[in-house]
mmCIF file of C-alpha atoms in Angstrom:
data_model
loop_
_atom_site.group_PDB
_atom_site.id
_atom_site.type_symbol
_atom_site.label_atom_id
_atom_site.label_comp_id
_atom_site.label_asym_id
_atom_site.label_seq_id
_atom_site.Cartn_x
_atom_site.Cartn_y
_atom_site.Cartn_z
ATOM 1 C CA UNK V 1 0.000 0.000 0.000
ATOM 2 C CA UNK V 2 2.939 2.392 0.721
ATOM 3 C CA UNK V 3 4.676 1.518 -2.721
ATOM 4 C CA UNK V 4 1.225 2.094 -4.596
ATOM 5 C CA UNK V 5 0.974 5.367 -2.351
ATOM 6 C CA UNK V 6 4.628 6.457 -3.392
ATOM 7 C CA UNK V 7 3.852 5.689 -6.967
ATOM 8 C CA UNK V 8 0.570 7.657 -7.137
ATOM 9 C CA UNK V 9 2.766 10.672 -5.596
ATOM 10 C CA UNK V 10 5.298 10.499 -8.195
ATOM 11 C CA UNK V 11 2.451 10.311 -10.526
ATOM 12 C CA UNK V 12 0.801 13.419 -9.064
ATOM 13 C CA UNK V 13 3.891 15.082 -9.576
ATOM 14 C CA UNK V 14 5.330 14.095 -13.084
ATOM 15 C CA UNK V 15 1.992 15.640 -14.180
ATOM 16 C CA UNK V 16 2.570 18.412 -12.598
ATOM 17 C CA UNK V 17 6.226 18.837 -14.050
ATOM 18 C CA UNK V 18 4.745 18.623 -17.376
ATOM 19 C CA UNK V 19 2.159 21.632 -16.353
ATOM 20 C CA UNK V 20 5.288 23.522 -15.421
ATOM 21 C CA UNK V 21 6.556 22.906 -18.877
ATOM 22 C CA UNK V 22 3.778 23.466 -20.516
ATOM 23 C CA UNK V 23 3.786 27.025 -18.493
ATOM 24 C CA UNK V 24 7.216 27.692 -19.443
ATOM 25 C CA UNK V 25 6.722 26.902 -22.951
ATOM 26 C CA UNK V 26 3.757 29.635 -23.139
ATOM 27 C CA UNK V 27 6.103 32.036 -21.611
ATOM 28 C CA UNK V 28 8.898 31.338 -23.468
ATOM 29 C CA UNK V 29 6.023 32.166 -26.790
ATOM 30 C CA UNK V 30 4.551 35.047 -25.142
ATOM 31 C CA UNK V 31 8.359 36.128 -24.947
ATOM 32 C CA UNK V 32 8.890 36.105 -28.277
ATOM 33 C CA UNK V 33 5.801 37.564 -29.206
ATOM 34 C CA UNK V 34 6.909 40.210 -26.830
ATOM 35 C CA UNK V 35 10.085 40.482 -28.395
ATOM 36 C CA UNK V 36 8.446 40.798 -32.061
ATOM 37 C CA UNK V 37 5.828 43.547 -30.536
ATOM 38 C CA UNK V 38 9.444 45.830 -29.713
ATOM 39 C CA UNK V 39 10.662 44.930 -33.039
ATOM 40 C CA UNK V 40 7.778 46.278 -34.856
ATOM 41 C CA UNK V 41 7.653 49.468 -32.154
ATOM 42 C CA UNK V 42 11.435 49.904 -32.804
ATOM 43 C CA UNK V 43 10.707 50.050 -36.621
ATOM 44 C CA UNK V 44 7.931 52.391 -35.863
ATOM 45 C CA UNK V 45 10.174 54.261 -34.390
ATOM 46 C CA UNK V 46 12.553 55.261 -36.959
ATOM 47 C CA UNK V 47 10.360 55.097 -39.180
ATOM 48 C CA UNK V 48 8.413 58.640 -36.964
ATOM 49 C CA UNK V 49 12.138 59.724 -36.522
ATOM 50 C CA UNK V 50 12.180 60.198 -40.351
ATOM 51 C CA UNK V 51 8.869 61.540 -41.097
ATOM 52 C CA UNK V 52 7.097 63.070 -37.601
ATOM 53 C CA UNK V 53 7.493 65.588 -35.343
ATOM 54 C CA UNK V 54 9.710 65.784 -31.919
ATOM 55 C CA UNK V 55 6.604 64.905 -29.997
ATOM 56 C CA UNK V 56 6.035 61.842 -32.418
ATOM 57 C CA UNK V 57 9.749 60.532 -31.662
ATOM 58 C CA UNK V 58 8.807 61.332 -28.039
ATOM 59 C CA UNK V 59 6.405 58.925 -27.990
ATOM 60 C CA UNK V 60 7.757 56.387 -29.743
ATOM 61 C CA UNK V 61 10.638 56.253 -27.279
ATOM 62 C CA UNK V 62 8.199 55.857 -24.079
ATOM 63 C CA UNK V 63 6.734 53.157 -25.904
ATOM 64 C CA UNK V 64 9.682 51.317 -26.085
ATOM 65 C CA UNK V 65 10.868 51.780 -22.751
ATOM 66 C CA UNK V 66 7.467 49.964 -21.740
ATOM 67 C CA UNK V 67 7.718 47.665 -23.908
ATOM 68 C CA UNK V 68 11.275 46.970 -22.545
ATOM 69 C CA UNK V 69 9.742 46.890 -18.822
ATOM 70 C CA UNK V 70 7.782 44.054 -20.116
ATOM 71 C CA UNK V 71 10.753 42.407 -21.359
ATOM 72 C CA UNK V 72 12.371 42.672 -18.100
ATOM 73 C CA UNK V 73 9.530 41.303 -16.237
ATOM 74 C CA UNK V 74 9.115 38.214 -18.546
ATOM 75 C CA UNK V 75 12.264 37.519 -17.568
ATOM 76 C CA UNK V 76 12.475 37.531 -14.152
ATOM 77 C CA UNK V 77 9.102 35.111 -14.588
ATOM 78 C CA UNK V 78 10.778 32.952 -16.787
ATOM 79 C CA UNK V 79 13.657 32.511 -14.367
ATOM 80 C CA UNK V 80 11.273 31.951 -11.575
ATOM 81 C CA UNK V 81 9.627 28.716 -13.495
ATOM 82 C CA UNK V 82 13.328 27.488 -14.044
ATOM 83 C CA UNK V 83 13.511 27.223 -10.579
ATOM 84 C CA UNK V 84 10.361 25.556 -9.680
ATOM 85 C CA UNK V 85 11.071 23.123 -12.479
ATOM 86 C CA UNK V 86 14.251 21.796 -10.869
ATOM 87 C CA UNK V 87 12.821 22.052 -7.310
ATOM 88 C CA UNK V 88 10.822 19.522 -8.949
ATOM 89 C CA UNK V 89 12.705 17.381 -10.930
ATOM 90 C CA UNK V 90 14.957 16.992 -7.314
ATOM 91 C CA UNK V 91 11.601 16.399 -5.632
ATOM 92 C CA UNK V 92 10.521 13.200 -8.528
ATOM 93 C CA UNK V 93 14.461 12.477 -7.870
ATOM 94 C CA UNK V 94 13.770 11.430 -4.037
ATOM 95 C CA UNK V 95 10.515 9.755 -4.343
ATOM 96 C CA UNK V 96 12.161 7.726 -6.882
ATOM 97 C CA UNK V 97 14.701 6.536 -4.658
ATOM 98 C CA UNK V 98 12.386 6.174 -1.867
ATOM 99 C CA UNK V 99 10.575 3.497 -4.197
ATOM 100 C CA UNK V 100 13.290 1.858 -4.679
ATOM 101 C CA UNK V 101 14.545 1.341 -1.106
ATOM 102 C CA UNK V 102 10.974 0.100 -0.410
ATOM 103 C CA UNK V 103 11.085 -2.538 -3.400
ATOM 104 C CA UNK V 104 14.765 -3.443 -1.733
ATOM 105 C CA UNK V 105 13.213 -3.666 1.767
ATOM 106 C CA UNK V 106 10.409 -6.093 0.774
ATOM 107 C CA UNK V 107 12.427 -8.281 -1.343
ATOM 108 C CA UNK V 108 15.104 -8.409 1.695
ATOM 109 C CA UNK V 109 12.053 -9.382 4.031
ATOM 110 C CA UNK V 110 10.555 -11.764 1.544
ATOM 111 C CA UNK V 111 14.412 -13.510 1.104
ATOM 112 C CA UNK V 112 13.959 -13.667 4.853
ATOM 113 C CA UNK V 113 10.579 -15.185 5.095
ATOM 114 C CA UNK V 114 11.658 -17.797 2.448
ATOM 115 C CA UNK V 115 15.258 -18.661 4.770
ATOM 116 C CA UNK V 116 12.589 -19.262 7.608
ATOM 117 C CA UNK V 117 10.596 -21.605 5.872
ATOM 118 C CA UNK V 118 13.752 -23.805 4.958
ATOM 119 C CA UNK V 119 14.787 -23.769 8.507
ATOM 120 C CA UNK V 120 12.182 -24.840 9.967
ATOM 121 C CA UNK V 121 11.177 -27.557 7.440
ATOM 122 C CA UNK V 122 14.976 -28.536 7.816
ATOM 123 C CA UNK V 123 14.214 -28.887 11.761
ATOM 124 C CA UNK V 124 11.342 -30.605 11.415
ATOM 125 C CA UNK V 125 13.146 -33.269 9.458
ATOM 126 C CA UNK V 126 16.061 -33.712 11.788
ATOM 127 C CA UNK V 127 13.815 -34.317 14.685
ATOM 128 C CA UNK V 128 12.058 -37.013 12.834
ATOM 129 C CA UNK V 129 14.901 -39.035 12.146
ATOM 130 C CA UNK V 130 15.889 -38.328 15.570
ATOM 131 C CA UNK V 131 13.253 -40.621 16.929
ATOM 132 C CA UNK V 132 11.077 -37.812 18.489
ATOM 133 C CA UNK V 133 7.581 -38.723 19.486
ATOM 134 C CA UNK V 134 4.815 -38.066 17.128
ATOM 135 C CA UNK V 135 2.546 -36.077 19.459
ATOM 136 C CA UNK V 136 5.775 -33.804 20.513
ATOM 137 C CA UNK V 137 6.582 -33.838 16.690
ATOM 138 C CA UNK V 138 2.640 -32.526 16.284
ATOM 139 C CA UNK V 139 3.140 -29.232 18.826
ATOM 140 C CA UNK V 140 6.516 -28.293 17.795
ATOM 141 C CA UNK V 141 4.615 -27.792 13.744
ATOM 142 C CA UNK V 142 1.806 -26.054 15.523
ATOM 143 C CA UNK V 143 4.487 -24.094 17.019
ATOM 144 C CA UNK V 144 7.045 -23.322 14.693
ATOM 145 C CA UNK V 145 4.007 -22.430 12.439
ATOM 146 C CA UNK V 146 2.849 -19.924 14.824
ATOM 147 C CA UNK V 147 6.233 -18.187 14.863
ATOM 148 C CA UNK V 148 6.252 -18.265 11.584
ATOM 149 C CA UNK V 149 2.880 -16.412 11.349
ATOM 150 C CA UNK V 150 3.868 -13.787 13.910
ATOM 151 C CA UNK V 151 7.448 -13.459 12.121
ATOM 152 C CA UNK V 152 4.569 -12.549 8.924
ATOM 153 C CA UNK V 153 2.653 -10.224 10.615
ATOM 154 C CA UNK V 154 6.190 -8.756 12.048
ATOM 155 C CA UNK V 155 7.362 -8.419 8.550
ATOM 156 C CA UNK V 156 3.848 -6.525 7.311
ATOM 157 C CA UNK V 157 4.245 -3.999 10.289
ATOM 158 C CA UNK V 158 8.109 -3.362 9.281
ATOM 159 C CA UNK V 159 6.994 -3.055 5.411
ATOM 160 C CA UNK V 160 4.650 -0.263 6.761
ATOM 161 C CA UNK V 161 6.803 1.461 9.148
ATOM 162 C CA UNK V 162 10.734 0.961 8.376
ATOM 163 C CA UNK V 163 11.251 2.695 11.702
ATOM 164 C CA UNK V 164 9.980 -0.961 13.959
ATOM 165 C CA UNK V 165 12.293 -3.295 11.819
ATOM 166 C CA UNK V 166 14.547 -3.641 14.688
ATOM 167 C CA UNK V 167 12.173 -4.408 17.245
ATOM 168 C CA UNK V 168 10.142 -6.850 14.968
ATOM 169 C CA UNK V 169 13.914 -8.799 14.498
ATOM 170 C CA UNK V 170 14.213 -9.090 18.157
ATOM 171 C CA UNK V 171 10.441 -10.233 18.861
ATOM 172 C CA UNK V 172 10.526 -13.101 15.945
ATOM 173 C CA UNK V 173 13.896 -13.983 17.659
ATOM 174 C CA UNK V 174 12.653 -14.209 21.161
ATOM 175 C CA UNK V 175 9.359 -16.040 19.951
ATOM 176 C CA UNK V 176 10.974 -18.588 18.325
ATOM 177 C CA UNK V 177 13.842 -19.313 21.305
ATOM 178 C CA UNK V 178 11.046 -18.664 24.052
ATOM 179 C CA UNK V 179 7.882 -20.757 22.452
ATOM 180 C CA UNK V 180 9.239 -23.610 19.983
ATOM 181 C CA UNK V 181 12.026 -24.710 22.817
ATOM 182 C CA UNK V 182 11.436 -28.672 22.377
ATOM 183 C CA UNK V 183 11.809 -29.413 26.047
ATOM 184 C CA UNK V 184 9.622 -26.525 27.380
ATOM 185 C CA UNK V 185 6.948 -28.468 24.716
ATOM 186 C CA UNK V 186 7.806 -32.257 25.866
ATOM 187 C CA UNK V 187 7.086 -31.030 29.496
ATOM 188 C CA UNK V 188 3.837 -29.373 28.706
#
């Protein structure tokens, strides 16, 4: 559930990268279209300087330095996106790697879980061809799979919070040492 949660979240925000970029890209044309707005003012501009009055010229000039305001703040919004972009990208970055450490920690715990099973199937075996009794045989397989239940549920509660992994360790050791000791069983 915490994997499908992380995924969702780098979903959420890959789409919202591609907003940014779709933002920036707007900008970036409303830039230009800027830029081509000064062009034609600038030509407008000489073009008065040759055929208008002082005043005309005047004009044309405070004009331009508007239109070069606009420029400026373009600019500075442009900029701005960059930055939000890459706080991004560093964000998508983590999550990434946080996915990742969570596939690592399951497939560790599953390994784990799997090294369990063998162990106590190779127990079980030894004891029979030690000659143990069939009824003590019966309760130590009720109890090793017991442990091996509560070393499941340990290894569900560590999957959702990495913080308990040591504690769960410890418990699954002292269950299986403190339950599934043969001679605590035989003198039950």
């Amino acid at each position: 559930m915490r994997k499908e949660k992380l995924e969702e979240e780098y979903l959420h925000n890959e789409k919202q990268l591609e907003n940014e970029v779709m933002k920036k890209t707007k900008l970036i044309d409303d830039l230009q279209s800027n830029l081509s707005e000064g062009e034609r003012q600038l030509n407008e501009l000489k073009r008065l300087e040759h055929e208008s009055t002082a005043e005309s010229i005047k004009k044309g000039r405070i004009d331009m330095k508007n239109s070069a305001s606009e420029l400026v703040i373009s600019k500075s919004v442009l900029l701005q996106k960059d930055e939000q972009i890459e706080f991004l990208q560093e964000k998508l970055e983590e999550q990434k790697q946080s996915i990742e450490d969570q596939a690592r920690h399951l497939a560790l715990k599953s390994y784990q879980t799997e090294a369990t099973l063998a162990e106590i199937e190779e127990k079980i075996y030894s004891r029979l061809y030690m000659g143990i009794s069939e009824d003590l045989m019966l309760k130590l397989m009720r109890c090793e799979n017991s442990v091996l239940k509560e070393n499941r549920i340990h290894a569900n509660e560590a999957e959702n919070s990495p913080l308990r992994v040591k504690s769960n360790v410890s418990q699954v050791t002292n269950n299986k040492n403190t339950k599934c000791n043969p001679f605590k069983i035989f003198a039950q």
